[in-house]
Every structure is written in structure tokens, then in C-alpha cells.
C-alpha atoms as one frame of an Amber mdcrd trajectory, in Angstrom:
protein
  88.852 159.231  89.772  92.025 157.606  91.089  90.688 157.798  94.676  87.500
 156.012  93.631  89.501 153.236  91.970  91.719 152.955  95.041  88.640 152.726
  97.329  87.152 150.031  95.094  90.376 148.021  95.200  90.467 148.312  98.993
  86.911 146.987  99.161  87.817 144.058  96.905  90.913 143.324  98.999  88.834
 143.414 102.152  86.388 140.894 100.693  89.043 138.577  99.239  91.455 138.811
 102.173  94.975 138.716 100.637  97.342 136.172 102.211 100.847 137.015 103.426
 102.371 135.561 100.245 100.275 137.919  98.127 101.554 141.055  99.838 104.232
 143.294  98.310 107.015 144.761 100.426 108.995 147.992 100.353 112.600 147.204
  99.518 114.371 150.558  99.569 114.230 154.349  99.333 116.633 156.332  97.190
 116.901 160.105  97.471 117.726 162.750  94.858 117.523 166.500  94.690 113.899
 167.254  95.569 112.878 163.738  94.530 112.643 160.250  96.018 112.165 156.767
  94.591 110.434 153.956  96.506 111.229 150.450  95.261 108.949 147.457  96.004
 109.398 143.790  95.173 106.450 143.907  92.764 104.190 146.590  91.248 101.654
 148.000  93.734  98.465 150.071  93.651  98.880 153.408  95.392  97.012 156.585
  96.267  98.221 159.990  97.463  96.960 163.094  99.221  98.487 166.295 100.584
  98.375 168.105 103.922  98.918 171.843 104.234  99.577 172.313 107.928 102.391
 171.259 107.900 103.094 170.685 104.207 103.246 166.969 103.501 102.609 164.475
 100.734 101.264 161.086 101.893 101.603 158.043  99.616  99.619 154.907 100.549
 100.474 151.533  98.976  97.785 148.834  99.021  98.520 145.202  99.994 102.025
 146.195 100.973 104.175 145.618 104.033 107.044 147.802 105.163 109.618 148.024
 107.872 110.448 151.440 109.297 112.634 153.458 106.947 113.742 157.085 107.198
 115.755 159.126 104.693 116.882 162.743 104.730 116.258 164.843 101.637 118.229
 167.368  99.644 117.180 170.358  97.639 114.881 173.293  98.352 111.617 171.491
  99.120 111.993 167.833 100.182 113.211 167.618 103.776 112.791 163.898 104.594
 110.891 160.707 103.801 109.503 158.202 106.329 107.985 154.815 105.530 105.832
 153.004 108.092 103.297 150.197 108.205 100.000 152.089 108.470  97.501 149.220
 108.845  97.637 145.430 108.758  93.957 144.521 109.079  91.544 144.280 107.387
  93.804 145.586 104.584  97.581 145.902 104.734  98.645 149.433 103.800 102.168
 150.870 103.856 102.434 154.644 104.057 105.263 156.947 102.914 105.257 160.485
 104.265 107.208 163.175 102.361 107.957 166.103 104.697 108.242 169.410 102.829
 109.659 172.796 103.721 106.863 174.690 102.042 104.195 174.675  99.409 105.214
 172.723  96.312 103.878 170.985  93.243 104.626 167.309  92.732 104.632 164.600
  90.089 104.344 160.828  90.650 105.433 158.275  88.069 105.496 154.470  88.363
 107.780 152.205  86.346 107.190 148.552  87.279 108.425 148.198  90.897 109.627
 151.813  91.271 107.500 154.809  92.301 109.271 158.145  91.733 108.015 161.345
  93.345 109.428 164.721  92.246 108.787 168.121  93.807 109.085 171.695  92.598
 108.884 174.718  94.853 105.903 176.952  94.220 106.744 180.376  92.815 106.153
 183.229  95.297 103.238 185.466  94.466 104.343 188.833  93.224 102.450 191.796
  94.509 101.080 193.928  91.702 102.465 197.403  91.687 100.464 200.310  90.356
 101.972 203.544  89.242  98.711 205.363  89.748  98.116 207.508  92.786  97.373
 205.376  95.842  93.757 205.133  96.869  92.786 206.406 100.286  93.229 203.781
 102.973  90.071 201.956 103.921  88.831 202.303 107.457  90.004 199.445 109.642
  87.325 197.188 111.003  87.473 194.732 113.836  87.869 191.172 112.662  85.912
 188.647 114.697  88.136 186.101 116.399  88.068 182.606 114.961  86.776 179.783
 117.104  89.662 178.014 118.829  90.313 174.550 117.401  90.883 171.970 120.119
  93.148 169.266 118.679  92.821 166.793 121.539  89.027 166.973 121.494  88.894
 166.315 117.753  91.228 163.369 117.346  90.363 161.021 114.454  88.049 158.161
 115.385  88.660 155.845 112.433  89.514 152.259 113.330  93.092 151.114 112.649
  95.639 148.494 113.752  99.069 149.311 115.209 102.093 147.038 115.536 105.312
 148.447 117.015 108.210 146.481 118.487 110.587 148.755 120.360 110.157 151.634
 117.919 111.309 155.051 119.046 108.436 156.895 120.731 109.148 160.064 118.758
 108.967 158.189 115.444 105.665 156.599 116.481 104.218 159.968 117.456 105.478
 161.504 114.197 103.446 158.950 112.245 100.413 159.771 114.348 101.020 163.495
 113.869 100.931 162.961 110.109  97.595 161.209 110.465  96.275 164.077 112.631
  97.659 166.788 110.338  99.472 168.657 113.133 103.038 169.453 114.220 104.581
 167.946 117.333 107.453 169.290 119.403 109.105 167.218 122.116 110.598 168.028
 125.486 114.070 166.700 126.281 112.681 163.964 128.529 110.633 162.316 125.741
 112.616 159.208 124.760 112.549 155.415 124.737 110.944 152.688 122.685 107.320
 151.620 122.293 105.999 148.059 122.235 102.408 148.308 121.032 100.117 145.755
 119.391  96.567 146.979 118.828  93.972 145.638 116.394  90.903 147.479 115.195
  90.902 150.302 117.723  89.961 153.964 117.201  92.928 156.176 116.403  92.185
 158.475 119.359  92.439 155.554 121.790  95.725 154.411 120.269  97.208 157.918
 120.606  96.167 158.222 124.252  97.497 154.721 124.923 100.968 155.646 123.638
 101.017 158.690 125.917  99.817 156.673 128.900 102.332 153.808 128.660 105.224
 156.296 128.342 103.947 158.631 131.094 103.630 161.539 128.687 101.194 164.432
 128.369 100.097 166.441 125.321  99.810 170.211 125.626  98.318 172.273 122.811
 100.451 175.301 121.965  98.440 176.568 118.969  95.712 175.323 116.619  98.362
 173.257 114.765 101.075 172.466 117.339 101.133 169.892 120.148 103.889 169.794
 122.743 104.724 166.352 124.115 106.354 166.221 127.521 106.464 164.119 130.662
 103.809 164.690 133.308 106.407 165.925 135.803 107.767 168.505 133.379 104.252
 169.661 132.512 103.320 170.139 136.175 106.512 172.091 136.772 105.802 174.314
 133.773 102.260 174.985 134.973 103.510 176.156 138.371 106.366 178.354 137.103
 105.144 179.700 133.758 104.478 183.463 133.618 100.848 184.536 133.559  99.098
 186.730 131.018  95.653 188.389 131.022  93.042 188.118 128.292  89.573 189.606
 127.919  86.805 187.381 126.527  83.662 188.987 125.118  80.670 186.718 125.670
  77.595 186.807 123.453  75.101 184.354 124.911  76.619 182.616 127.930  75.782
 184.049 131.342  78.783 185.617 133.027  78.281 183.888 136.360  77.956 180.485
 134.679  81.061 181.132 132.570  83.074 182.221 135.586  82.130 179.109 137.546
  83.059 176.763 134.698  86.392 178.469 133.953  87.378 178.464 137.626  86.551
 174.758 137.879  88.700 173.956 134.819  91.638 175.990 136.154  91.394 174.206
 139.492  91.054 170.742 137.919  94.120 171.293 135.706  96.196 172.531 138.653
  96.910 176.017 137.340  97.230 179.376 139.072  94.474 181.422 137.508  92.148
 184.260 138.364  88.757 185.109 136.818  86.787 188.376 137.043  83.521 189.429
 135.415  82.334 192.842 134.187  78.542 192.690 133.657  78.262 196.102 131.977
  80.537 195.003 129.135  79.514 191.317 129.169  83.179 190.381 129.447  85.244
 187.809 131.296  88.792 188.766 132.337  91.089 185.761 132.877  94.654 185.797
 134.201  96.427 182.503 133.473  99.470 180.975 131.801  99.476 181.014 127.952
  98.560 177.330 127.595  95.820 177.840 130.146  94.459 180.742 128.122  94.255
 178.427 125.125  92.272 175.955 127.229  89.913 178.716 128.396  89.448 179.947
 124.807  88.608 176.426 123.634  86.088 175.990 126.466  84.324 179.310 125.847
  84.254 178.736 122.073  82.308 175.527 122.638  79.914 176.960 125.228  79.246
 180.540 124.086  77.009 179.662 121.158  73.652 181.001 120.065  71.020 178.908
 121.821  68.372 177.075 119.857  64.808 178.335 120.267  61.730 176.131 120.304
  58.173 177.255 119.492  55.595 175.478 121.662  52.107 175.258 120.147  49.476
 173.974 122.566  45.880 173.144 121.705  43.738 172.788 124.827  40.311 171.241
 124.315  37.840 171.016 127.209  34.636 169.041 126.676  31.946 169.652 129.290
  29.059 167.152 129.290  26.307 167.750 131.861  22.685 166.704 132.413  20.236
 167.028 135.295  16.640 166.098 136.126  14.555 167.566 138.980  10.998 166.706
 140.049   9.259 168.290 143.053   5.993 169.497 144.626   5.026 172.468 146.771
   1.870 172.697 148.904   0.238 175.819 150.379  -3.031 176.519 152.195  -4.727
 179.680 153.342  -7.892 180.186 155.404  -9.615 182.392 157.931 -12.889 182.902
 159.871 -14.506 185.619 162.034 -13.541 185.510 165.684 -14.256 188.645 167.694
 -12.479 191.570 166.133 -10.042 189.428 164.141  -9.667 186.332 161.976  -8.456
 182.832 162.669  -5.404 181.755 160.662  -4.411 178.528 158.940  -1.576 178.084
 156.474   1.717 179.788 155.594   0.416 182.238 153.005   1.805 185.642 152.174
   1.664 188.912 154.093   1.959 191.156 151.066  -1.786 192.022 151.055  -2.550
 192.101 154.789  -3.972 195.171 156.495  -1.822 196.203 159.416  -4.160 198.516
 161.346  -6.602 196.970 163.757 -10.229 197.894 162.998  -9.601 198.265 159.260
 -11.391 195.938 156.925  -9.117 192.949 156.616  -8.204 191.714 153.154  -6.600
 188.490 152.220  -5.292 186.278 154.997  -4.523 187.980 158.327  -2.957 186.937
 161.593  -4.975 186.177 164.775  -5.965 189.077 167.029  -6.104 188.625 170.781
  -7.273 192.198 171.660  -4.074 193.286 173.403  -2.021 194.616 170.483  -2.746
 197.615 168.333  -1.346 196.080 165.122  -1.514 192.646 163.615   1.384 190.300
 164.309   3.682 189.526 161.350   2.781 186.390 159.489   5.650 183.904 159.107
   6.541 182.891 155.533   8.976 180.115 156.448   7.279 176.731 156.105   9.245
 175.549 159.142   7.259 178.027 161.248   3.829 177.222 159.922   1.724 176.096
 156.976   1.693 172.631 155.531   5.456 172.073 155.803   5.641 170.605 152.291
   7.895 172.780 150.134   9.945 170.839 147.556  10.596 173.121 144.579  12.623
 171.695 141.738  15.783 173.664 142.533  16.974 176.108 145.095  17.025 178.841
 142.472  13.457 178.091 141.378  14.713 177.030 137.948  11.462 175.530 136.648
  10.890 174.764 132.999   7.464 173.155 133.468   4.862 173.313 136.276   1.224
 172.438 136.962  -0.797 174.149 139.703  -4.154 173.126 141.020  -6.284 174.012
 144.072  -9.732 174.776 145.505 -10.911 178.193 146.574 -13.921 178.922 148.851
 -14.941 181.985 150.738 -12.518 181.320 153.556 -10.171 178.542 152.315  -7.540
 178.231 149.592  -5.618 174.997 149.135  -3.254 174.489 146.197  -0.289 172.431
 145.049   2.386 173.074 142.451   4.016 170.190 140.621   7.253 171.316 138.996
   9.865 169.622 136.882  13.139 170.735 135.316  15.567 168.926 133.027  18.868
 170.258 131.693  21.373 168.951 129.163  24.530 170.715 128.129  27.491 170.101
 125.881  30.279 172.637 125.630  33.628 172.593 123.836  36.199 175.228 124.708
  39.236 175.434 122.405  42.277 177.581 123.098  45.383 177.690 120.913  48.216
 179.477 122.746  51.772 179.673 121.362  54.979 180.507 123.206  58.662 180.426
 122.234  61.434 179.481 124.646  65.174 178.924 124.598  66.456 175.360 124.498
  66.331 173.693 127.928  64.365 176.577 129.487  60.866 176.351 130.938  57.839
 177.807 129.110  54.526 178.496 130.883  51.018 178.778 129.459  48.331 179.905
 131.929  44.598 180.225 131.249  43.338 181.003 134.731  40.768 182.872 136.798
  41.422 184.738 140.063  38.701 183.945 142.618  38.518 186.305 145.596  37.567
 185.318 149.139  37.478 187.369 152.311  39.285 186.591 155.546  39.462 188.466
 158.839  42.669 189.028 160.720  42.523 189.957 164.406  45.484 191.301 166.349
  46.364 190.405 169.936  46.337 194.041 171.001  44.041 195.457 173.661  41.481
 196.218 172.407  41.774 193.713 169.517  41.853 195.180 166.034  40.187 193.299
 163.207  41.105 193.745 159.565  39.356 192.349 156.511  41.654 190.986 153.836
  40.704 190.029 150.276  42.759 187.078 149.047  42.744 185.509 145.591  43.049
 181.876 144.657  44.033 180.841 141.129  42.019 178.269 139.216  42.086 177.222
 135.577  44.590 175.592 133.212  48.352 175.824 133.751  50.769 174.148 131.321
  54.539 173.980 131.832  56.806 172.692 129.032  60.613 172.387 129.111  62.051
 171.385 125.694  65.542 169.992 125.057  66.849 169.665 121.484  68.958 166.524
 120.998  71.901 166.109 118.617  69.815 164.010 116.196  67.171 166.752 115.855
  64.583 165.129 118.116  63.068 167.083 120.994  62.686 165.803 124.545  59.988
 167.616 126.527  59.091 167.709 130.201  55.333 168.403 130.180  53.384 169.254
 133.325  49.694 170.213 132.823  47.519 171.185 135.799  43.767 171.882 135.836
  41.999 173.285 138.897  38.485 174.527 139.635  36.339 175.400 142.628  35.053
 172.186 144.169  31.357 171.455 143.831  31.473 168.891 146.632  33.671 170.551
 149.248  32.012 173.481 151.009  34.261 176.476 151.661  35.430 176.934 155.229
  33.668 179.661 157.151  35.650 182.811 156.567  38.252 180.897 154.569  39.268
 179.735 151.111  36.949 177.650 148.941  37.732 174.042 148.179  39.608 173.442
 144.938  39.632 170.306 142.754  42.964 169.816 140.948  43.987 167.418 138.164
  47.580 167.293 136.986  50.046 165.080 135.180  53.822 165.063 134.672  55.580
 163.234 131.863  58.742 163.214 129.733  58.313 162.452 126.035  60.555 162.536
 122.967  59.257 163.519 119.534  60.468 164.723 116.169  60.449 168.374 115.156
  56.878 169.351 114.240  55.209 166.187 115.585  52.332 166.425 118.081  52.102
 164.847 121.524  48.613 164.241 122.967  47.806 164.126 126.684  44.353 162.896
 127.727  42.607 161.294 130.643  42.288 164.478 132.741  38.641 163.737 133.524
  36.377 165.185 136.211  33.185 163.131 136.642  30.575 164.115 139.269  27.257
 162.299 139.879  24.530 163.039 142.416  21.195 161.334 143.162  19.248 163.130
 145.923  15.773 162.407 147.340  13.968 164.778 149.768  10.736 163.655 151.442
   8.393 164.041 154.387   8.849 161.128 156.778   6.122 158.469 156.544   4.056
 160.457 154.020   6.839 160.288 151.475   7.013 156.487 151.812   3.395 155.883
 150.765   3.293 154.158 147.351   2.280 156.515 144.538   0.835 159.103 146.929
   4.266 159.528 148.439   5.374 161.518 145.366   3.140 164.361 146.620   5.447
 164.657 149.633   8.961 164.332 148.202  11.428 165.733 145.679  13.951 163.913
 143.446  17.056 165.378 141.852  19.526 163.612 139.516  22.584 165.319 138.022
  25.841 164.374 136.350  28.724 166.542 135.186  31.665 165.204 133.166  34.560
 167.427 132.136  37.364 165.993 130.005  40.522 167.898 129.127  42.669 167.075
 126.076  46.048 168.751 125.547  47.998 168.630 122.259  51.593 169.938 122.326
  53.599 170.517 119.116  57.273 171.656 119.376  58.982 173.354 116.420  62.638
 174.363 116.200  63.009 177.972 115.043
């Protein structure tokens, strides 16, 4: 409750903006046995909190100014008291730090301008002793190592103001250590004063600025201890410190990647280190100085984490719209008359019912006989070799849905014509719903394809040449590649690359080679929320053909020309729609 009131008062002070004449000031500090009294020139509003590593009590006084004051303590618990100006803008706060030798309880009382803080050492916990027979010892189990806490990478980022005029650098860093909740030890060459005037800057920047202007470096010794030394001393320590070897068991990080990163860090920090990997045990063996081992542990703790998995749901919809219209005519004529021992011939006809032995009674339409051969000559069926020459069926495959045939038959003559027409309309929707899971930042592939074989011939240069027939396959169909990356805010960035291929209807395959292939693809990077859907469209294949076959001159005659030509119209439109939905699992 007191913290809420203190926060409310700070907000009111920030809005009202207290003037210099309205600010209280710390007058003095008096020390007793495990107690201290802070005297101000007027009553102040205060708040307090404790820190356990190391043990400290921090007292903050609102709308108060203070000059630097330090007092040594007496008793079993209170070691010393330091008063510093913590912030000046937007609110002026003076801070008193009570350094303790161990865990203790405390009591704060305020009488007008005096704030008295008393401490009492905590009683040690007594282990319970049982007179009963001791229970059998439990089997020891391996305790998983805690993640290494990197102090320098987790410096506070709250905005503060700092005003120091020649203050001792160790005293300044002590105040900052209290704010960070860590212990600091100093090398012998850390000395001198600090002139620093910073307003509204992050605490981490202020700390690094103090180190930079004094030519100092911070070296982490443990999760709660920082060693402050000059850069020259640190470099000397790195080159002369004894090395130790540690084994790091990796769970998810690849050994080769871990080795490369650790070696780069060792090299960048100027240390003498050695790294080996043992794939069978998924372990990394590092030989380095103790502080370097701490740096390696911090690096691996941040990188060797369970990767996030993403489920990719893809809906692929292909709409195939096609229509065609064909109109054609086919003429044929057959006839024959007596001429010696044979028959005259006119027309293309069919040889399926011809007699083949000379002198036999001819049936149907037969070939001419010139008296020199013993069998009839074969009758050509190809209209290019005889007959009327007008053959325009609706399609090459004789796909006829409607036809009308008419003709005249006499004793020796048959003349007919076949009008044929075919019309096709199609509409097809193909829906596939594949799902695939992948690790964060790794590629996932979805393939819905067909293997189309084609035959090639390979000939060697030997004598004689040796030819070999080879069957090769070409892949056509739908191929979708998705690479997801999960961002810190929970959104997902995806690299999407769909590709659609099919055998070309317009490009003829090379003789003895691969068929032509039509390909449509796209490549895009999109960002979406978890579970939202991204749509990709516009992958359209549109083919149109309008073909007219005719007999020269005869096909150009108005109206009658339709008896000597063929017309074919067709259109095929294929549209592909792809819907991609990522889900974090």
C-alpha cells in the first residue's frame, strides 16, 4: 500500500514540478548500534525496499536533495550507510543505502524531520534432530545446471539523471552497483574522480559511460560479482591467467555451429582458448581461462534453447475453365466400271472388302487391272494420294458429338459427305490441403507433382558406335516452399515461393528430347499474426486458339465454302489460388 501511495505522490510531483525552494535536504546521518538516523530540514515522504544479493536496505526520499555522505556502522548487522542524489529530473529523489552483513529484519520510524532505521540480525535456522533411526539415504540425482546470468547484458534500462562533480569513481560505481543489485570489486589501479552530468539517459548507457571516460573494463566473476579494472590490467590478466577445461552438453544447438561461434568470441575477446567437439556425446569441450568460461557459458545458455516449431497449413485451389467448338466436313466418293478383266477406279474408298485374287468376282470397289500383275494393287486410303482430297473431321481424335451424313448411291457410284460438329465445356476445381511442420527459420516444402518420362538416345564415340536408350523424368505440378521466422512480438515472417509447371500445349517437344514445360512462380516475403491466412493469387494460365482449315479457292466461296473447310475454336484458363496459414506449436 505504501508503494502505491509513494508512486502516486511521484506522479503528482512530476505533474506539479516542485521548485528548488520546495525541496527538502538531508542534513546529517547519526549512527548507533545496528541503527541509523537520517535528519532532513523538513518532513519528507519516503519509500524503502530490500536487496538480497548483497543484503541491502534502500531508502528513497521524495522531493529531497542530498550531498554525498558516508558513515560506518557498528553492531552485528549494519556495516555502513551511504547517501547520494539518485535523480534530479523529472523528480528529485535522494537515496540512502544501508549495507548489511547478512539477512536481517528492520524497522523504520519517522518523527518530524528524523527517520530512524533499526536492524536486528535474523536468527539462524536450527536443524531439526530426530532420535529415530535414520532413513536410508536417497539416491543422488543429477541436478540440471542453471542458466548463466549475464549481468552486463541485462543492465537496467530505466531513464535517470546523473550529476557528479569530482566524486570518487569507486563511490559512483558503488551507487550504480546498488541499483544493479550486484557486488563490485576493484583492482588497485581503479582510482580518480568523475565529472559527469547526464539528463534522462538509460542507466545502462550511464554505467558504460563512466567506464569509458575512466578507461575501465567490467569483468563478470560470478552471477553476482563484477570486477572493475583498467583495460591494460584486464588484457594482462587474459594473457597470463591459468586455463581450465569445461564440458558443455548441448541439447538443440548444432555442434559445428556452436564451435564456430565460441571460437569467434574467444578470438574477438583476445583470449587463448581451444574448442573441441564430440558428436557421439553431443558435447563441446572448451579450454579457456575462468572468466572466459563464464563468457562461453553465458553465450551457450542464450543460444542452446529449444527451437520454436511452426505448422504450415496450405490450401491449394486450382480452377480449370475450358471450352471448345469444332465444325468440319468430310467428303468421300467411290465408283467403278467394267474394263477388260478389271474395274476402273475413282475415289479414296476402303480396301477392307476388296477381292485380292485376279479372276475372282470383284466386290465393292477394286483397283485398276492392267493384265500384268497376278493380284490387285493396294488401294491407297490417304486422301493425299487419291479421292476427293476433302477430309476435315472435327478433331484429330474423331471426337464427334453430332454428325449428319448424306450421299447418293447408284450401281457403280457412291458419293457422300459427313458434316460433323463437336462442342466441349469444362469446369474443374481441385482442392488439396497439405500440412507440414518445420522448425523456426527452416525451410518447409510441399510438392504435388507428376513425373513425366521421355526417352533419349546416347551414342558413344567408340568404333563401332554404341547407342543406349535412356529414360529420363521431368517433374511437373505444384511446388510450394515456405520459410517461417517467429518474431519477438509473436508475429510470423514468411518467405513464400510457389511454383506451378505443366507440359506445354504450345511448344512441341524436341525430337528425341524433353517436352516443353510451362512454369508459373512467385516469390514474396509477408508478415502475419499467428493463425492468420495469407492468400496468393494471380497464377493464371490462359490459352486461346482460333484455327481455320480449308481447300484453297473452294473454301473461299461464300456459303458453299463451308463444304470445303473446318473451323476450330478453343480456350483453356487455369487459375491457381494458394492460402497459407502459419501456426506456432
